[in-house]
Short mmCIF file of C-alpha atoms in Angstrom, two decimals:
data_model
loop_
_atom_site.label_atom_id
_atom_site.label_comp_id
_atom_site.label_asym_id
_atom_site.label_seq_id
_atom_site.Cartn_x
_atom_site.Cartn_y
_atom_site.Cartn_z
CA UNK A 1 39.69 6.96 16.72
CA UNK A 2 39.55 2.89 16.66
CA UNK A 3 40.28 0.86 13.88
CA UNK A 4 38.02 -1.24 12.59
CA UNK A 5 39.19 -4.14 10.37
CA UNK A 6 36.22 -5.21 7.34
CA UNK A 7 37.06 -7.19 4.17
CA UNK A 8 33.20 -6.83 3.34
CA UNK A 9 31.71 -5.69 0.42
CA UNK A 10 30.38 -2.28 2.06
CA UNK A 11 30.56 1.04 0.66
CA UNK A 12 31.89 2.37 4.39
CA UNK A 13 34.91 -0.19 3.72
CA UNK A 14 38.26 1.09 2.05
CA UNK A 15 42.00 -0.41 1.73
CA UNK A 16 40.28 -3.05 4.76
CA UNK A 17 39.25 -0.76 7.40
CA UNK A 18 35.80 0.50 8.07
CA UNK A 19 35.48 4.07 7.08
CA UNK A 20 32.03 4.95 9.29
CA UNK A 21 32.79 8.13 10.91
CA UNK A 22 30.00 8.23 13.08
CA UNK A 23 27.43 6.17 14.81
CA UNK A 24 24.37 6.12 13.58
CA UNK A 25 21.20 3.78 13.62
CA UNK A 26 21.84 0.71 12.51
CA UNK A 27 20.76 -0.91 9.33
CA UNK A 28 17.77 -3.28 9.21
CA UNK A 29 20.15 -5.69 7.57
CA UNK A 30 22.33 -7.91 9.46
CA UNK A 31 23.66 -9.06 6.81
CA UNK A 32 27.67 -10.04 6.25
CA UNK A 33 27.58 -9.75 10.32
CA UNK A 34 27.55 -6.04 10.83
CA UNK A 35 24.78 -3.22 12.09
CA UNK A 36 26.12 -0.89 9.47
CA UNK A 37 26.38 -3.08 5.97
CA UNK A 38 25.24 -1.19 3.15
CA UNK A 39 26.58 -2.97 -0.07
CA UNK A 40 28.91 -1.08 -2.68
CA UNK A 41 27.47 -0.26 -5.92
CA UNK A 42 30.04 -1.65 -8.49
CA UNK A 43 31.55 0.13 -11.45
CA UNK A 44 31.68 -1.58 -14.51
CA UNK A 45 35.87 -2.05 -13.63
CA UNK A 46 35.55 -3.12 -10.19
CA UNK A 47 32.83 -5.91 -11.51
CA UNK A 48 35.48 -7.15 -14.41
CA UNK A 49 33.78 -5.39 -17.38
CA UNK A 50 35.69 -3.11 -19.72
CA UNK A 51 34.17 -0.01 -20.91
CA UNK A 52 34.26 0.43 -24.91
CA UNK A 53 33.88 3.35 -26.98
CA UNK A 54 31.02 3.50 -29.43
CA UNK A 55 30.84 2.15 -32.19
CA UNK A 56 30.23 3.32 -35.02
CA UNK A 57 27.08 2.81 -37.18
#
């Protein structure tokens, strides 16, 4: 297994090391400098937000 180091915003990215497990064809982005970038959806936490119950009407 090799390490791969990423501080990217990818959802194959976790605790700074690239979680791919296999090679596969690449992306059509280049973007953020790697074949494989596919961006992380954010929650609602990870973006800053707070979720609130609802209120009541």
């Amino acid at each position: 297994m090799n390490l791969i180091w990423c501080s990217k915003p990818c959802a194959h990215q976790s605790e700074g090391v690239c979680t791919l497990e296999q090679i596969t064809a690449p992306t059509a982005s280049t973007e953020q400098g790697c074949g494989y970038f596919v961006p992380a959806k954010q929650t609602d936490k990870a973006a800053g937000g707070q979720s609130s119950p609802p209120s009541k009407g």
